[in-house]
Coordinates of C-alpha atoms and ligand atoms in Angstrom, one line a residue:
X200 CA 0.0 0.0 0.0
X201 CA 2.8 2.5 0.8
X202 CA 4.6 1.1 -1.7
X203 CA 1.7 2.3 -4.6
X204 CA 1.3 5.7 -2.8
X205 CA 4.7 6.6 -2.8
X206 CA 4.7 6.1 -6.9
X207 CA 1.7 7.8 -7.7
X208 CA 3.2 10.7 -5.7
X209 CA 6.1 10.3 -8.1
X210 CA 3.8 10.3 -11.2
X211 CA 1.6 12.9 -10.1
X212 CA 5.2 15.4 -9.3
X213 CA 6.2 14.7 -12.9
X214 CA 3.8 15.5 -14.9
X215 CA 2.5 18.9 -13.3
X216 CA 6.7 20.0 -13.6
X217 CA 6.7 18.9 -17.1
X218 CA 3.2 21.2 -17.8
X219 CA 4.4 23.8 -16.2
X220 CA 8.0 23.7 -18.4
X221 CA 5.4 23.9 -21.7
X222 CA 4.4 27.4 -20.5
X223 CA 8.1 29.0 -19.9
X224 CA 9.6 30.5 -22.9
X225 CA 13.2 31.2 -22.0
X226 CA 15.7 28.1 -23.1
X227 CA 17.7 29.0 -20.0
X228 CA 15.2 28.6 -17.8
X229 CA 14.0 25.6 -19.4
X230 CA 16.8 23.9 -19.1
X231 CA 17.6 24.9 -15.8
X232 CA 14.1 23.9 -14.7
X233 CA 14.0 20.2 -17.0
X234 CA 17.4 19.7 -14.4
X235 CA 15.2 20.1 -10.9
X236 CA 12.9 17.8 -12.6
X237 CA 15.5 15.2 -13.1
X238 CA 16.4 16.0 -9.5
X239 CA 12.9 15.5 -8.4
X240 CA 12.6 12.7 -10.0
X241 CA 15.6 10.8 -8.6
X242 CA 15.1 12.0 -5.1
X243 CA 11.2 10.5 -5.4
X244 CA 12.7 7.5 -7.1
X245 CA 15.0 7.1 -4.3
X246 CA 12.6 7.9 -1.5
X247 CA 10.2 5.2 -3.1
X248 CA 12.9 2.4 -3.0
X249 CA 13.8 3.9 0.5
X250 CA 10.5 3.1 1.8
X251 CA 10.2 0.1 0.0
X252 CA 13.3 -0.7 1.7
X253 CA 12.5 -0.1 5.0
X254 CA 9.0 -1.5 5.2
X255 CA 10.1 -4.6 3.5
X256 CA 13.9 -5.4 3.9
X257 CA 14.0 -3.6 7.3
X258 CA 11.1 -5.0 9.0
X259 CA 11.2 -5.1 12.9
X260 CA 9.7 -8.2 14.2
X261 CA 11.3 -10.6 15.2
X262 CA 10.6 -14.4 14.6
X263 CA 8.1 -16.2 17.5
X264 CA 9.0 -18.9 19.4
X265 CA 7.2 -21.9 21.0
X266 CA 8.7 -24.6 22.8
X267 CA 5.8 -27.4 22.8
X268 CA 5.6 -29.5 25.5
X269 CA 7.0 -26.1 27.6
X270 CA 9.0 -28.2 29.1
X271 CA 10.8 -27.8 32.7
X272 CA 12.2 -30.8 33.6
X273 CA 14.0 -34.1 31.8
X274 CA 14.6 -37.9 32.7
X275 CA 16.9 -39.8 31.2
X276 CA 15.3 -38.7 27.8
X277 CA 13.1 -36.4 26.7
X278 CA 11.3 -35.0 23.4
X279 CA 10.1 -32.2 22.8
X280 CA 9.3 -29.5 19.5
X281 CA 10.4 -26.3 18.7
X282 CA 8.1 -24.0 16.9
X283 CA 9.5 -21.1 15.3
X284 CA 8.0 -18.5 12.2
X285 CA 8.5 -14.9 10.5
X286 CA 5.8 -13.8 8.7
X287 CA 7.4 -10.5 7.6
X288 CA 10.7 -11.0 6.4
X289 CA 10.7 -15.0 6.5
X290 CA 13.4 -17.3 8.7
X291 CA 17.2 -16.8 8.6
X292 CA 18.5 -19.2 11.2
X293 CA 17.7 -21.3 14.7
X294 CA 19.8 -22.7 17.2
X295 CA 18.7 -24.7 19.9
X296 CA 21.1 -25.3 22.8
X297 CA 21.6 -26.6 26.6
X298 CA 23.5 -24.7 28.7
X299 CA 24.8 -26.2 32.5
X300 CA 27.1 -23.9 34.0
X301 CA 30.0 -23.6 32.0
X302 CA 28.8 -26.4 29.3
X303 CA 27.4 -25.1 26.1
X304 CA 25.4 -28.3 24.0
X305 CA 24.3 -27.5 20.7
X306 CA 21.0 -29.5 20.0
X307 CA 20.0 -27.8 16.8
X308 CA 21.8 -25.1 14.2
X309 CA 19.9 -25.1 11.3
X310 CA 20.2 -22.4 8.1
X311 CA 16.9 -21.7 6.0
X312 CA 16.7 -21.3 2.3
X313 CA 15.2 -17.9 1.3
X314 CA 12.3 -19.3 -0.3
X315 CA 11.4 -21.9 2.4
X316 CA 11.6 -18.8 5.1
X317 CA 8.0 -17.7 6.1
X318 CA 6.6 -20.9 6.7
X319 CA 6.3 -22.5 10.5
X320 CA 9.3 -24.8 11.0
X321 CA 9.3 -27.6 13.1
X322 CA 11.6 -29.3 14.5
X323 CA 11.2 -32.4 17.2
X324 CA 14.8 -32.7 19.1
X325 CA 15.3 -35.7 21.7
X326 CA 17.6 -34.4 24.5
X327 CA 19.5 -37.5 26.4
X328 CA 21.0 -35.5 29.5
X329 CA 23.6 -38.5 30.1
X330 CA 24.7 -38.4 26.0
X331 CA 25.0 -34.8 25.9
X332 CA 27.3 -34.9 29.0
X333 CA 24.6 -32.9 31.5
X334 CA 24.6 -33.7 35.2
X335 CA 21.6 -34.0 38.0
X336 CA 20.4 -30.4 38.6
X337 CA 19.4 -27.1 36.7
X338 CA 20.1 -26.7 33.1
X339 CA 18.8 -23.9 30.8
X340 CA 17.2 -24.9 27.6
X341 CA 17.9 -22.2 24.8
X342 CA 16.4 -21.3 21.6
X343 CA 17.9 -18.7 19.5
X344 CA 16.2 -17.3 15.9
X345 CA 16.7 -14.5 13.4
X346 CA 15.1 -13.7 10.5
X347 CA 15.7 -12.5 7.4
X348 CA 15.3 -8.8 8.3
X349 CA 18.3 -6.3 7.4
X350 CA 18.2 -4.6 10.7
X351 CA 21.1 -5.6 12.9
X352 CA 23.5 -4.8 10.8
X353 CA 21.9 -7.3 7.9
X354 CA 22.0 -10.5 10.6
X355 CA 18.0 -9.9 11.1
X356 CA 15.6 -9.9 14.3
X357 CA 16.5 -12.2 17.1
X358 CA 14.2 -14.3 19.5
X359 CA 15.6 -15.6 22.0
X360 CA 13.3 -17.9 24.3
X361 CA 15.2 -19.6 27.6
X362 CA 13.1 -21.9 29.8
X363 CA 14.9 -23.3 33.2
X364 CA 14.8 -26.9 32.4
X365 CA 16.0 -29.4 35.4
X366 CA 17.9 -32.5 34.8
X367 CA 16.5 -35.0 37.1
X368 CA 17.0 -38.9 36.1
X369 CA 16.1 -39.8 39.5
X370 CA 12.7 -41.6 39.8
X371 CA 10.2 -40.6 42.9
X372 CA 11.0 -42.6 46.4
X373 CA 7.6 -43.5 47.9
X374 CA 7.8 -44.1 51.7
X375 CA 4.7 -45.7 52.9
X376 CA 3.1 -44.3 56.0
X377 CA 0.0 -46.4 56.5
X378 CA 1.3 -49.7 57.0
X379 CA -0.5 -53.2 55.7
X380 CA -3.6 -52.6 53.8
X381 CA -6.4 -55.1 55.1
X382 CA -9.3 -54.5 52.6
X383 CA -12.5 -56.6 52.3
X384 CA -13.4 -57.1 48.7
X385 CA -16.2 -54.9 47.4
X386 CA -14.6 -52.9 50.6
X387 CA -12.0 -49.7 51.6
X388 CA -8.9 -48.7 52.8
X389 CA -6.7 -45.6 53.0
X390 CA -3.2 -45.4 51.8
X391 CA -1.1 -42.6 52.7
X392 CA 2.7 -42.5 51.7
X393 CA 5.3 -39.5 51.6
X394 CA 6.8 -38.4 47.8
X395 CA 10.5 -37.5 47.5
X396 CA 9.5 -35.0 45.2
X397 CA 6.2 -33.7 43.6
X398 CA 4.6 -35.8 41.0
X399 CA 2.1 -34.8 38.9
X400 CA 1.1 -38.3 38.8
X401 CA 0.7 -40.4 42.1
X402 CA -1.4 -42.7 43.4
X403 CA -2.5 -46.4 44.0
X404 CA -3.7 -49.1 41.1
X405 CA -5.6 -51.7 42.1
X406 CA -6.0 -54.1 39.3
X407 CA -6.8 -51.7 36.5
X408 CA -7.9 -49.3 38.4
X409 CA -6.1 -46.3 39.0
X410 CA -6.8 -43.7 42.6
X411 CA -5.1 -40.4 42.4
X412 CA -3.3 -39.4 45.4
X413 CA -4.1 -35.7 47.3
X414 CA -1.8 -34.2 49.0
X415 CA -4.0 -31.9 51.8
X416 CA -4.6 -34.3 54.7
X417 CA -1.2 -33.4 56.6
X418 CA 0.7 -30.2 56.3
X419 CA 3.9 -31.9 55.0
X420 CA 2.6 -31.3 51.1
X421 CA 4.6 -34.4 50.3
X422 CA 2.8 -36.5 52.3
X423 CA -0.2 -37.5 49.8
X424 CA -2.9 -39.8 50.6
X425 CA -6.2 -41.7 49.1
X426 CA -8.8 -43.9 49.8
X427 CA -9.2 -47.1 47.6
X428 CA -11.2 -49.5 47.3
X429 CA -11.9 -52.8 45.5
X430 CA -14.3 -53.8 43.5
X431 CA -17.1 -56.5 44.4
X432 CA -15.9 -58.4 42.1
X433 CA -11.9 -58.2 42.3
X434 CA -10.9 -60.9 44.7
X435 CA -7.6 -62.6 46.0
X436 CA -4.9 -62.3 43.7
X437 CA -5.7 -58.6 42.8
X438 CA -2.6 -56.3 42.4
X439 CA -2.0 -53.7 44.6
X440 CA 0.6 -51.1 43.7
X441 CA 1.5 -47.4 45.0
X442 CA 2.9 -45.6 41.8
X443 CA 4.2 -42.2 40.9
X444 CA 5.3 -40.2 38.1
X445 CA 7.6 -37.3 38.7
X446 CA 8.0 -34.0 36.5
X447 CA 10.3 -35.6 34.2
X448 CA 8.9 -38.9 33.6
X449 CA 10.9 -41.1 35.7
X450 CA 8.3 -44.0 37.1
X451 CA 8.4 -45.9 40.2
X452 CA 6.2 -48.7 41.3
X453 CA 5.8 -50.8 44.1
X454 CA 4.0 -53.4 45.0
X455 CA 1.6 -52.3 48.1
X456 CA 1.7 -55.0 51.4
X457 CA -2.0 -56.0 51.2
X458 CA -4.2 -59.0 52.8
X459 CA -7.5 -59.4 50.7
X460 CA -10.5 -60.9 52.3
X461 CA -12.6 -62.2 49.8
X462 CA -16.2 -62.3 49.7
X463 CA -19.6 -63.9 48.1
X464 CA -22.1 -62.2 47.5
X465 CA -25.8 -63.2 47.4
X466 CA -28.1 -63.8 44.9
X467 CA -31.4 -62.1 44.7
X468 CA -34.8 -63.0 42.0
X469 CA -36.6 -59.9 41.0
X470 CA -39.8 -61.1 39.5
X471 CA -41.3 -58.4 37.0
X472 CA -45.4 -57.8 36.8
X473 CA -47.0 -56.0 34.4
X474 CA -48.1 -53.8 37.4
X475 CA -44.2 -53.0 37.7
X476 CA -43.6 -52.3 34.4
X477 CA -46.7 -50.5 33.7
X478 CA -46.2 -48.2 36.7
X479 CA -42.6 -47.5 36.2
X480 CA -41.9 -47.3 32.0
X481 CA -43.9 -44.1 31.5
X482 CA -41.5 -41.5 33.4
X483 CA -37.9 -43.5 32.3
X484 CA -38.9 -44.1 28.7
X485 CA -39.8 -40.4 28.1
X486 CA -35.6 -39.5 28.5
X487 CA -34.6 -42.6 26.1
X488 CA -35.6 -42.2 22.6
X489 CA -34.6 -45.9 22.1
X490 CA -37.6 -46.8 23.3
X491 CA -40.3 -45.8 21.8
X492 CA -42.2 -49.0 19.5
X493 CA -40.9 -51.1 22.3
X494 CA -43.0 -54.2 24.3
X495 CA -42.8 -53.1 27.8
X496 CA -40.2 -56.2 28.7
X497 CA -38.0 -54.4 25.7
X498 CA -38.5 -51.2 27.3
X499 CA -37.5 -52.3 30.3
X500 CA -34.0 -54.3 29.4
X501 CA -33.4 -50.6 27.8
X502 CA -33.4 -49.2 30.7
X503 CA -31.9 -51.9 33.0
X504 CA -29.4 -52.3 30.7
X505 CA -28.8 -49.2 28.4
X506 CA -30.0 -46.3 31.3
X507 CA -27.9 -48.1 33.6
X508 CA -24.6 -47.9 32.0
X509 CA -25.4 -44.0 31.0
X510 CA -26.1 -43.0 34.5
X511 CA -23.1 -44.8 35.8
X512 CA -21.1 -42.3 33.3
X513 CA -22.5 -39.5 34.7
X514 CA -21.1 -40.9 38.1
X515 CA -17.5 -41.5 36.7
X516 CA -18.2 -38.1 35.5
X517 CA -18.9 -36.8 39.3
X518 CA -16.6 -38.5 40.8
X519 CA -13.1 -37.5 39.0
X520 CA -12.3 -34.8 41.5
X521 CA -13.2 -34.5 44.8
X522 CA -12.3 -31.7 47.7
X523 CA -8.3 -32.3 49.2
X524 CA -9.6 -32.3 53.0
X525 CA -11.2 -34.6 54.8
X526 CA -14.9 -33.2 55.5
X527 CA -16.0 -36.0 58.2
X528 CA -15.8 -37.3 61.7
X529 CA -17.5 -40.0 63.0
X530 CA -19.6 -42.9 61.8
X531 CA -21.1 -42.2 58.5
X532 CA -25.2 -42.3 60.2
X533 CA -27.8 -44.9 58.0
X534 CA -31.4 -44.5 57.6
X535 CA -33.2 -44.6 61.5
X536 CA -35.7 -47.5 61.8
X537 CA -35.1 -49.2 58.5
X538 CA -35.4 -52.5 57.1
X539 CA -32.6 -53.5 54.8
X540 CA -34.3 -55.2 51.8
X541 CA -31.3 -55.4 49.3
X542 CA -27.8 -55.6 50.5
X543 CA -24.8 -54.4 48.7
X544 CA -23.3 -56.4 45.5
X545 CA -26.6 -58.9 45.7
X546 CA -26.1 -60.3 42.2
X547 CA -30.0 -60.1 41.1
X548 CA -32.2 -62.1 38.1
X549 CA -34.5 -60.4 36.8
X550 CA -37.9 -62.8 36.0
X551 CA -40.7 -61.7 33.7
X552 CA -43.7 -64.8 33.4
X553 CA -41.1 -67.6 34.7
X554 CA -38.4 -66.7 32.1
X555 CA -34.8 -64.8 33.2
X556 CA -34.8 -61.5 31.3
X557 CA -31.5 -60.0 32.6
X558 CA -28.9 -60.1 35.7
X559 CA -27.5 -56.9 37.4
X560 CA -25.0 -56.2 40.5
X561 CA -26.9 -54.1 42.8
X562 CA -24.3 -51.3 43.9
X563 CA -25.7 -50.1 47.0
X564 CA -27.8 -51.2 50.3
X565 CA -32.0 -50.8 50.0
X566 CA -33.4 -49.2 53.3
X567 CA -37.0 -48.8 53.6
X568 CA -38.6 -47.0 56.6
X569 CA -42.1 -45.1 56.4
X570 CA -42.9 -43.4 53.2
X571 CA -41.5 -40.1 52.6
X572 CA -38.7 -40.5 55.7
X573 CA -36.3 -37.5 55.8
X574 CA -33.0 -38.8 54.9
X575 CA -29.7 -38.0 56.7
X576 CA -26.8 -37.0 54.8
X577 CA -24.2 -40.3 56.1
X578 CA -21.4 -37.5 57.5
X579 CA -20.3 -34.1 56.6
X580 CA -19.6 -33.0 52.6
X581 CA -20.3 -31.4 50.0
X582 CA -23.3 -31.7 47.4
X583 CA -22.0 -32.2 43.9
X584 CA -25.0 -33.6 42.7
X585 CA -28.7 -32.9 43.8
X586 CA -31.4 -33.6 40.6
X587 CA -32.8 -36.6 38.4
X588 CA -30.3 -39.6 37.4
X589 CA -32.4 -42.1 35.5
X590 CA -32.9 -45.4 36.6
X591 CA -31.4 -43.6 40.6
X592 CA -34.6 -41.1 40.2
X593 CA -34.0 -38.0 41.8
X594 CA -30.4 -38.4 43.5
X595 CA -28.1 -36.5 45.8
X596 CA -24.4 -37.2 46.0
X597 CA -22.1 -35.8 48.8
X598 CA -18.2 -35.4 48.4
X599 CA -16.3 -36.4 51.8
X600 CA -13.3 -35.4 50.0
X601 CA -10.1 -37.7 49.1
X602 CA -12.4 -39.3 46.5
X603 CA -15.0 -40.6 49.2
X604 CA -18.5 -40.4 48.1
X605 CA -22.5 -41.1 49.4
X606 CA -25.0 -41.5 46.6
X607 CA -29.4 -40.9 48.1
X608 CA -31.3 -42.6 45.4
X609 CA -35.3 -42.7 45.0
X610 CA -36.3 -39.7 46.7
X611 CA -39.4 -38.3 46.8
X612 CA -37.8 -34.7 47.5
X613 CA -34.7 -33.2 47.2
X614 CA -33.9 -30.4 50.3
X615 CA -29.7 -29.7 49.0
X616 CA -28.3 -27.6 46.1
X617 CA -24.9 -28.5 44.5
X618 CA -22.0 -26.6 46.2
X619 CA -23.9 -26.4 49.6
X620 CA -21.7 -28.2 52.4
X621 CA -24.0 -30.3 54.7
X622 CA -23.2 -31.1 58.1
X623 CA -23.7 -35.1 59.5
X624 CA -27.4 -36.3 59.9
X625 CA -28.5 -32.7 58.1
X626 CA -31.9 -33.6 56.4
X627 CA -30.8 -33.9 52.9
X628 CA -34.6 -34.8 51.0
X629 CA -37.3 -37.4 51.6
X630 CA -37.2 -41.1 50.5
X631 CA -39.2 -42.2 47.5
X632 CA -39.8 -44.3 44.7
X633 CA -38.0 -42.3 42.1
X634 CA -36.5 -44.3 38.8
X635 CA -36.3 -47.9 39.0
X636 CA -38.0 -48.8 42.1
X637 CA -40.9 -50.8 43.1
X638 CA -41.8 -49.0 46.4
X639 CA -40.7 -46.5 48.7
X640 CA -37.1 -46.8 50.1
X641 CA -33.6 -45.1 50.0
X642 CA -30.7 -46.4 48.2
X643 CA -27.7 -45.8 49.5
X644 CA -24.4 -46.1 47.6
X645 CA -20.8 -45.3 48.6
X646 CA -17.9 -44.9 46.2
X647 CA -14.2 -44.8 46.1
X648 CA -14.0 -42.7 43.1
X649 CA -16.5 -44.2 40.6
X650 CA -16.0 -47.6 42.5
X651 CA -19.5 -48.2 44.6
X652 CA -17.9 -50.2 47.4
X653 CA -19.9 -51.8 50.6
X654 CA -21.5 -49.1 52.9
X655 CA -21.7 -51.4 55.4
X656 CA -18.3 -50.3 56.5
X657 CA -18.6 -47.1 57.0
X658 CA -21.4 -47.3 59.3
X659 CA -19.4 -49.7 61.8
X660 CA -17.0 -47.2 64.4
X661 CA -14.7 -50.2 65.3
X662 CA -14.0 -50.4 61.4
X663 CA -13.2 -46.7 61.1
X664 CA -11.2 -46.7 63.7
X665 CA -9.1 -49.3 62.4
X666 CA -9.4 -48.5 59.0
X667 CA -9.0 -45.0 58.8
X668 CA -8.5 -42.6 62.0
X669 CA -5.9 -45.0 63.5
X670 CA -4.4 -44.7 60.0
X671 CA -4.1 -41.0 60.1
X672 CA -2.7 -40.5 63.4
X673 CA -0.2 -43.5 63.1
X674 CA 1.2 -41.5 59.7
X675 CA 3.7 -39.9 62.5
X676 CA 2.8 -36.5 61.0
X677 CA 1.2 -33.3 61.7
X678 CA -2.6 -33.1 60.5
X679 CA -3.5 -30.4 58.6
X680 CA -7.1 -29.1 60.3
X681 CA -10.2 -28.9 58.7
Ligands
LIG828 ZN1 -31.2 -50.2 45.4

């Protein structure tokens, strides 16, 4: 654009000087004036290619930089991409480069081709501290660039992008703190162990299943802890190991000292009426459009089956973070006066006119008192969840924090809002018959995480106490309150 401008000024200079040379009569002056012309001309010329020059050629910007991952630490290898682009004048050069003390280690010097120059480069570099001769400790990572740009003295617009990288080969040391775990299967425990360092990554896998570690419950923020659980149905021979993954990807693993009770579980015939169906299907088949044409025994396995499993993703959903302090004292409290109809893990068969439809685990413990009972929240947490969840009906789910959860399914009314903390016994909402239920009751779930695990536990003091507070206080470490 100033390019254009700057001729048309040029143009439009000429020819009024050349008009106004037709009108003078005198040779002399003429010729004297046809020599300012020239001059006029060559000075626009000059200024023209000047500010060609200067917008062009001697561009200011330097090139930009990215280093993707941003890395700040490295193992004993480590890869990692260097972004790097001039849209203005295009790329001259990049350098790449460790520096440790007095150590210099090129990684990268490469040259680019003027016609190659304005598009992104990228270039992936592996850096092996032990091959390039770095040591334990801090290291700076450097990236140098210039473009093609005259300014400088012609050797272009630097970037120059240094990150603090440490060189740490070292994996994590895990010390644990919490002794044997004893864990009942379909049951809890509570690991806590002390990090040598901070890991993004931490925690215990049981079988397949991986629990983050928190660090929060003592004021040593190395000391991290979490509950786990196992699953109804992983028994003896389940692996047990306390892992971590520090800031550079070094790994350790260990195996965890564990003793696994095992335990059966009962099983349980649900026989399905017409009645049932016919007084359940018309609220849960409204929210699956699968559905609809269905017999009401197709309906129904829909919903047992296909509801199911997307309600149980909204609770995986729920249950990925959870508060880093432990909200509760105390016995978790259960239902006052109730029956227990369906205990926890009761592997059920479902009947409809003498034929087995389906079979489902039930994840939780059935209490039923007198309709509409006000419900207690189990202990002190938080609501993270307080509306409808399909075949649960309407549902309230409390966070105990360290990945501990209660789950109030069926109710009839809900009392809590999400976010709200609620204190032990607080009247939460009313029991019900809600979602997939055939009469008024509660049912009560815990989970480890998205794990449901046997509430049975945590209504027992003598198992909490051995468990859990005992635990804590034998850590040899100073709690952190709240
Ligand atoms: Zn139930």
């Amino acid at each position: 654009m100033i390019r254009t401008a700057l001729l048309v000024n040029v143009t439009t200079c000429f020819a009024s000087v050349e008009e106004s040379g037709k009108k003078v009569n005198s040779l002399r002056n003429g010729k004297r004036r046809s020599r300012w012309v020239l001059l006029l001309v060559a000075v626009a010329i000059l200024a023209g290619a000047g500010g060609w020059i200067f917008f062009t050629r001697m561009e200011g910007t330097a090139p930009v930089v990215a280093i993707d991952p941003p890395i700040s630490a490295v193992g004993k290898a480590r890869e990692f991409a260097v972004e790097v682009e001039d849209r203005g004048s295009g790329l001259r050069l990049l350098h790449v480069s460790m520096i440790q003390g007095d150590k210099k280690v090129a990684l990268l010097g490469q040259r680019f081709e003027a016609g190659s120059a304005k598009a992104p480069a990228r270039a992936t570099l592996r850096l092996v501290p032990a091959e390039h001769g770095l040591t334990e400790g801090p290291a700076l990572l450097r990236v140098e660039a210039r473009d093609r740009s005259w300014r400088h003295w012609g050797k272009g617009n630097p970037a120059l992008v240094e990150r603090a990288v440490q060189v740490d080969t070292r994996p994590p040391v895990l010390q644990v703190l919490s002794g044997t775990l004893n864990i009942n299967q379909g049951g809890c425990g509570l690991v806590i162990y002390r990090s040598s360092e901070p890991c993004p990554v931490s925690g215990v896998t049981v079988g397949d299943t991986f629990y983050p570690a928190q660090s929060g419950l003592y004021e040593d923020p190395l000391i991290l802890a979490t509950f786990v659980a196992l699953a109804y149905d992983q028994g003896q021979g389940t692996a047990i190991a306390l892992t971590a993954e520090d800031e550079a990807g070094n790994q350790t693993r260990i195996g965890l000292n564990h003793f696994i009770r095992p335990r059966q579980w009962r099983q349980d015939s649900l026989q399905i009426s017409d009645g049932f169906l016919s007084a359940i299907l018309p609220a849960l088949t409204a929210s699956v459009p699968e559905t609809a044409g269905l017999s009401p025994v197709a309906q129904f396995l829909q919903i047992n089956r296909g509801l199911r499993k997307a309600n149980y993703e909204k609770i995986v959903e729920l249950t990925r973070t959870s508060d880093d302090r432990r909200h509760w004292h105390d016995a978790f409290v259960r239902l006052p006066s109730a029956a227990n109809r369906a205990k926890f893990a009761d592997h059920r068969i479902y009947r409809y006119q003498g034929q087995e439809i389906d079979h489902q685990v039930h994840m939780g413990v059935d209490l039923a008192s007198l309709a509409a009972s006000p419900v207690p929240a189990g202990n002190r947490g938080r609501v993270v969840f307080a509306e409808n969840l399909g075949i649960y009906g309407q549902t309230v789910v409390l966070d105990h924090g360290f990945r501990l959860f209660s789950m109030y399914s069926h109710l009839s009314q809900i009392d809590v809002q999400p976010g709200q903390m609620v204190e032990r016994g607080a009247i939460i909402g009313r029991t019900g018959a809600t979602g997939l239920a055939g009469g008024d009751h509660l049912h009560y779930g815990m989970m480890v995480g998205a794990t449901f695990v046997n509430p049975i536990e945590w209504w027992d003091d003598h198992w909490i106490k051995d468990n859990v507070t005992d635990k804590i206080a034998g850590a040899g470490a100073a709690e952190k309150n709240g």
